Amino acid sequence: MRNVVLNRPADIVKARTAGALAAQVLDMITEHVKPGVTTESLDRLCHDFIVEVLKTTPANLGYMDYPKTILTSVNEVVCHGIPSSRVLEDGDILNIDVAVLEDGWYGDTSRMYFVGEPSAEARRLVETTHEALWAGIRVVRPGATLGDVGHAIQQVAHAAGFSVVREYCGHGIGKIYHDEPQVLHYGQPGQGLRLKTGMIFTIEPMLNAGQRHVRTLADRWTVVTRDRALSAQWEHMVAVTEEGFEVLTQ
């Protein structure tokens, strides 16, 4: 494992700026998520907003040859869904994941959206995943461990009868998009890397309504639940501060 970067206060200011820009994209797109629109049209809106309004750089476009600005994961898609001509339908649930590069610093965040009126189970999955994200965030402080974070997330998920995807995790972020440490969304209290002031990483749990197992489609990006059950994800960037934590993508 590479050394985990400990950022100075001036660095966290830059990460906060990038995180806030990414969050603005998700705020902007909210009113456009509705039945009848395509995920490709949402991608175009986000691209133009990032470039023309925020005057910054879409970080996903071209990253490892990824072809779009945002990732759009609908229903059984766990993560990395590619925007396309797919038309959103009433009752769908959608994750939009966006990243920007501002002044050499990455901002990365994702959130869930309801398309029209979701089923009760879909709503419960989305709300529980959000609750699990915040359970993980709330244990972040100097001296805590990544095992504490993962355990907090896992407890919320399992108590609600949902499973935690294990193949994908949060990551260190700053001047490098995907850096150390890897932030697992399951774990044991007291185990794993001990957190220190200045660390910045994402927490981004993926919870499935069915089994935790996933598979990747032929496009080499789109990850779906193997049993085709619904999946949900939320993501924030978090800095470890002397007092505890700061969410950089509010």
Tab-separated table of C-alpha atoms in Angstrom:
chain	number	residue	atom	x	y	z
A	1	MET	CA	0.000	0.000	0.000
A	2	ARG	CA	1.263	3.471	-0.877
A	3	ASN	CA	1.612	5.929	1.964
A	4	VAL	CA	-1.656	7.651	2.825
A	5	VAL	CA	-1.442	11.396	2.236
A	6	LEU	CA	-1.920	13.671	5.251
A	7	ASN	CA	-3.198	16.949	3.841
A	8	ARG	CA	-2.452	20.362	5.316
A	9	PRO	CA	-5.279	22.813	6.113
A	10	ALA	CA	-4.536	24.734	2.890
A	11	ASP	CA	-4.901	21.487	0.928
A	12	ILE	CA	-8.242	20.717	2.549
A	13	VAL	CA	-9.478	24.149	1.433
A	14	LYS	CA	-8.744	23.133	-2.173
A	15	ALA	CA	-10.376	19.729	-1.727
A	16	ARG	CA	-13.413	21.447	-0.184
A	17	THR	CA	-13.701	23.738	-3.216
A	18	ALA	CA	-13.590	20.789	-5.622
A	19	GLY	CA	-16.073	18.831	-3.502
A	20	ALA	CA	-18.509	21.732	-3.402
A	21	LEU	CA	-18.403	22.066	-7.194
A	22	ALA	CA	-19.207	18.378	-7.623
A	23	ALA	CA	-22.114	18.706	-5.190
A	24	GLN	CA	-23.478	21.650	-7.197
A	25	VAL	CA	-23.760	19.391	-10.248
A	26	LEU	CA	-25.963	16.947	-8.324
A	27	ASP	CA	-28.098	19.821	-7.026
A	28	MET	CA	-28.531	21.213	-10.536
A	29	ILE	CA	-29.594	17.927	-12.132
A	30	THR	CA	-32.259	17.101	-9.524
A	31	GLU	CA	-35.157	18.870	-11.283
A	32	HIS	CA	-34.309	17.124	-14.569
A	33	VAL	CA	-34.614	13.569	-13.207
A	34	LYS	CA	-38.135	12.502	-14.206
A	35	PRO	CA	-39.934	9.868	-16.249
A	36	GLY	CA	-39.351	10.104	-20.003
A	37	VAL	CA	-35.827	11.531	-19.983
A	38	THR	CA	-32.774	9.570	-21.085
A	39	THR	CA	-29.661	9.129	-18.999
A	40	GLU	CA	-27.719	10.514	-21.981
A	41	SER	CA	-29.659	13.788	-21.770
A	42	LEU	CA	-28.780	14.047	-18.070
A	43	ASP	CA	-25.127	13.506	-18.990
A	44	ARG	CA	-25.206	16.355	-21.526
A	45	LEU	CA	-26.764	18.710	-18.984
A	46	CYS	CA	-24.120	17.855	-16.398
A	47	HIS	CA	-21.280	18.228	-18.901
A	48	ASP	CA	-22.434	21.646	-20.055
A	49	PHE	CA	-23.027	22.833	-16.482
A	50	ILE	CA	-19.537	21.740	-15.388
A	51	VAL	CA	-17.778	23.315	-18.365
A	52	GLU	CA	-19.872	26.415	-19.073
A	53	VAL	CA	-21.261	27.404	-15.671
A	54	LEU	CA	-18.791	26.056	-13.122
A	55	LYS	CA	-15.850	26.635	-15.495
A	56	THR	CA	-14.129	23.464	-14.342
A	57	THR	CA	-13.159	20.058	-15.743
A	58	PRO	CA	-15.301	16.882	-15.818
A	59	ALA	CA	-12.941	14.343	-14.252
A	60	ASN	CA	-14.617	11.145	-15.482
A	61	LEU	CA	-14.624	12.029	-19.185
A	62	GLY	CA	-11.729	10.079	-20.697
A	63	TYR	CA	-10.591	8.659	-17.357
A	64	MET	CA	-9.408	5.109	-18.178
A	65	ASP	CA	-11.228	5.685	-21.513
A	66	TYR	CA	-14.602	6.258	-19.836
A	67	PRO	CA	-16.794	7.893	-22.526
A	68	LYS	CA	-19.123	10.160	-20.515
A	69	THR	CA	-19.197	12.872	-17.831
A	70	ILE	CA	-21.361	11.169	-15.202
A	71	LEU	CA	-22.153	7.589	-14.233
A	72	THR	CA	-25.856	6.692	-14.201
A	73	SER	CA	-26.813	3.497	-12.378
A	74	VAL	CA	-30.499	2.552	-12.656
A	75	ASN	CA	-32.334	-0.048	-10.528
A	76	GLU	CA	-30.253	-3.259	-10.578
A	77	VAL	CA	-27.100	-1.397	-11.725
A	78	VAL	CA	-24.744	-1.262	-8.744
A	79	CYS	CA	-22.254	1.253	-10.143
A	80	HIS	CA	-20.499	2.560	-13.271
A	81	GLY	CA	-23.580	2.647	-15.489
A	82	ILE	CA	-22.865	4.492	-18.762
A	83	PRO	CA	-25.376	7.179	-19.839
A	84	SER	CA	-27.282	6.022	-22.919
A	85	SER	CA	-30.581	6.244	-24.786
A	86	ARG	CA	-32.259	4.366	-21.909
A	87	VAL	CA	-35.471	6.202	-20.962
A	88	LEU	CA	-36.163	6.575	-17.258
A	89	GLU	CA	-39.521	5.204	-16.141
A	90	ASP	CA	-41.810	5.989	-13.223
A	91	GLY	CA	-40.639	4.012	-10.211
A	92	ASP	CA	-36.982	3.749	-11.242
A	93	ILE	CA	-34.236	4.570	-8.776
A	94	LEU	CA	-31.113	6.247	-10.129
A	95	ASN	CA	-27.627	6.925	-8.815
A	96	ILE	CA	-25.706	9.769	-10.430
A	97	ASP	CA	-21.974	9.828	-9.714
A	98	VAL	CA	-19.944	12.879	-10.726
A	99	ALA	CA	-16.365	14.038	-10.329
A	100	VAL	CA	-14.663	17.309	-11.226
A	101	LEU	CA	-11.036	18.408	-11.370
A	102	GLU	CA	-10.538	21.935	-10.036
A	103	ASP	CA	-7.086	23.501	-9.759
A	104	GLY	CA	-5.469	20.061	-9.617
A	105	TRP	CA	-7.846	18.693	-6.935
A	106	TYR	CA	-10.604	16.112	-7.396
A	107	GLY	CA	-14.140	16.376	-6.066
A	108	ASP	CA	-16.196	13.162	-6.173
A	109	THR	CA	-19.735	12.476	-4.957
A	110	SER	CA	-22.891	10.551	-5.816
A	111	ARG	CA	-26.500	10.524	-4.759
A	112	MET	CA	-29.726	8.628	-5.321
A	113	TYR	CA	-32.793	10.000	-7.107
A	114	PHE	CA	-36.370	8.744	-7.324
A	115	VAL	CA	-37.877	8.799	-10.813
A	116	GLY	CA	-41.547	9.512	-10.137
A	117	GLU	CA	-42.893	7.378	-7.288
A	118	PRO	CA	-40.734	4.432	-6.178
A	119	SER	CA	-42.008	1.226	-4.578
A	120	ALA	CA	-41.946	1.052	-0.785
A	121	GLU	CA	-39.037	-1.419	-0.929
A	122	ALA	CA	-37.039	0.792	-3.309
A	123	ARG	CA	-37.578	3.799	-1.047
A	124	ARG	CA	-36.519	1.782	2.007
A	125	LEU	CA	-33.346	0.607	0.241
A	126	VAL	CA	-32.378	4.134	-0.804
A	127	GLU	CA	-33.080	5.599	2.635
A	128	THR	CA	-31.225	2.800	4.436
A	129	THR	CA	-28.189	3.250	2.175
A	130	HIS	CA	-28.141	6.960	3.039
A	131	GLU	CA	-28.427	6.100	6.721
A	132	ALA	CA	-25.543	3.606	6.355
A	133	LEU	CA	-23.370	6.242	4.670
A	134	TRP	CA	-23.881	8.615	7.582
A	135	ALA	CA	-23.324	5.856	10.143
A	136	GLY	CA	-19.902	5.359	8.562
A	137	ILE	CA	-19.157	9.080	8.402
A	138	ARG	CA	-20.073	9.682	12.042
A	139	VAL	CA	-17.366	7.347	13.379
A	140	VAL	CA	-14.594	9.171	11.471
A	141	ARG	CA	-12.128	10.839	13.834
A	142	PRO	CA	-8.404	10.642	14.619
A	143	GLY	CA	-7.654	7.294	16.258
A	144	ALA	CA	-10.674	5.470	14.823
A	145	THR	CA	-10.026	2.738	12.246
A	146	LEU	CA	-11.360	1.950	8.796
A	147	GLY	CA	-12.761	-1.227	10.360
A	148	ASP	CA	-14.909	0.987	12.602
A	149	VAL	CA	-16.264	2.772	9.505
A	150	GLY	CA	-17.037	-0.448	7.633
A	151	HIS	CA	-18.627	-2.063	10.675
A	152	ALA	CA	-20.957	0.901	11.241
A	153	ILE	CA	-22.147	0.709	7.623
A	154	GLN	CA	-22.567	-3.060	7.713
A	155	GLN	CA	-24.623	-2.951	10.913
A	156	VAL	CA	-27.177	-0.564	9.406
A	157	ALA	CA	-27.418	-2.570	6.181
A	158	HIS	CA	-27.805	-5.972	7.814
A	159	ALA	CA	-30.286	-4.720	10.411
A	160	ALA	CA	-32.544	-3.682	7.520
A	161	GLY	CA	-32.091	-7.016	5.705
A	162	PHE	CA	-29.879	-5.647	2.916
A	163	SER	CA	-26.481	-6.882	1.722
A	164	VAL	CA	-23.248	-4.899	1.275
A	165	VAL	CA	-21.337	-5.078	-2.016
A	166	ARG	CA	-17.725	-6.072	-1.294
A	167	GLU	CA	-16.085	-5.744	-4.719
A	168	TYR	CA	-16.089	-1.918	-4.702
A	169	CYS	CA	-15.020	0.497	-2.009
A	170	GLY	CA	-14.275	4.082	-1.106
A	171	HIS	CA	-10.835	5.522	-1.771
A	172	GLY	CA	-8.351	8.181	-0.876
A	173	ILE	CA	-8.715	11.310	-3.008
A	174	GLY	CA	-6.998	14.656	-3.466
A	175	LYS	CA	-4.517	15.401	-6.216
A	176	ILE	CA	-4.956	11.740	-7.226
A	177	TYR	CA	-8.469	10.571	-8.153
A	178	HIS	CA	-8.241	7.048	-6.710
A	179	ASP	CA	-5.582	6.819	-4.019
A	180	GLU	CA	-4.926	4.981	-0.772
A	181	PRO	CA	-6.545	4.071	1.512
A	182	GLN	CA	-9.197	1.667	0.284
A	183	VAL	CA	-12.313	2.206	2.390
A	184	LEU	CA	-14.285	-1.029	2.751
A	185	HIS	CA	-17.979	-0.841	3.637
A	186	TYR	CA	-17.809	-3.829	5.967
A	187	GLY	CA	-15.347	-4.714	8.703
A	188	GLN	CA	-14.549	-5.304	12.347
A	189	PRO	CA	-14.227	-2.587	15.012
A	190	GLY	CA	-10.638	-1.680	15.803
A	191	GLN	CA	-9.201	-3.335	12.696
A	192	GLY	CA	-7.578	-1.752	9.650
A	193	LEU	CA	-5.812	1.542	9.102
A	194	ARG	CA	-5.919	4.008	12.005
A	195	LEU	CA	-7.240	7.402	10.914
A	196	LYS	CA	-5.121	10.553	11.235
A	197	THR	CA	-5.872	14.244	10.866
A	198	GLY	CA	-5.499	15.356	7.242
A	199	MET	CA	-6.636	12.164	5.533
A	200	ILE	CA	-9.249	12.639	2.798
A	201	PHE	CA	-11.242	9.742	1.376
A	202	THR	CA	-14.648	8.815	-0.008
A	203	ILE	CA	-17.223	6.695	1.755
A	204	GLU	CA	-19.641	5.262	-0.817
A	205	PRO	CA	-21.570	2.179	0.314
A	206	MET	CA	-23.494	0.090	-2.211
A	207	LEU	CA	-26.381	-1.877	-0.691
A	208	ASN	CA	-28.402	-4.544	-2.501
A	209	ALA	CA	-31.974	-5.571	-1.816
A	210	GLY	CA	-30.981	-9.172	-2.600
A	211	GLN	CA	-27.642	-10.963	-2.455
A	212	ARG	CA	-24.354	-9.035	-2.412
A	213	HIS	CA	-22.940	-10.727	-5.532
A	214	VAL	CA	-22.373	-8.678	-8.694
A	215	ARG	CA	-21.200	-9.114	-12.269
A	216	THR	CA	-19.786	-6.766	-14.905
A	217	LEU	CA	-21.504	-6.433	-18.301
A	218	ALA	CA	-19.818	-6.730	-21.707
A	219	ASP	CA	-19.141	-2.958	-21.863
A	220	ARG	CA	-16.541	-3.577	-19.083
A	221	TRP	CA	-17.997	-0.749	-16.983
A	222	THR	CA	-21.583	-1.479	-15.955
A	223	VAL	CA	-21.833	-3.550	-12.759
A	224	VAL	CA	-25.183	-5.196	-11.940
A	225	THR	CA	-26.532	-7.365	-9.143
A	226	ARG	CA	-26.222	-11.003	-10.125
A	227	ASP	CA	-29.774	-11.723	-8.967
A	228	ARG	CA	-31.125	-8.542	-10.668
A	229	ALA	CA	-32.331	-7.150	-7.336
A	230	LEU	CA	-32.275	-3.388	-6.749
A	231	SER	CA	-29.084	-1.648	-5.630
A	232	ALA	CA	-28.449	1.809	-4.160
A	233	GLN	CA	-25.368	3.921	-3.449
A	234	TRP	CA	-24.525	7.276	-1.853
A	235	GLU	CA	-21.069	8.875	-1.738
A	236	HIS	CA	-19.415	11.706	0.149
A	237	MET	CA	-15.831	12.936	0.387
A	238	VAL	CA	-14.710	13.189	4.007
A	239	ALA	CA	-11.699	14.832	5.649
A	240	VAL	CA	-10.401	13.695	9.038
A	241	THR	CA	-10.104	16.783	11.243
A	242	GLU	CA	-8.730	17.317	14.741
A	243	GLU	CA	-12.330	17.463	16.014
A	244	GLY	CA	-13.590	14.492	13.998
A	245	PHE	CA	-14.674	14.855	10.357
A	246	GLU	CA	-15.722	17.328	7.716
A	247	VAL	CA	-17.912	16.321	4.762
A	248	LEU	CA	-16.482	18.096	1.721
A	249	THR	CA	-19.346	17.334	-0.696
A	250	GLN	CA	-22.392	18.587	1.214
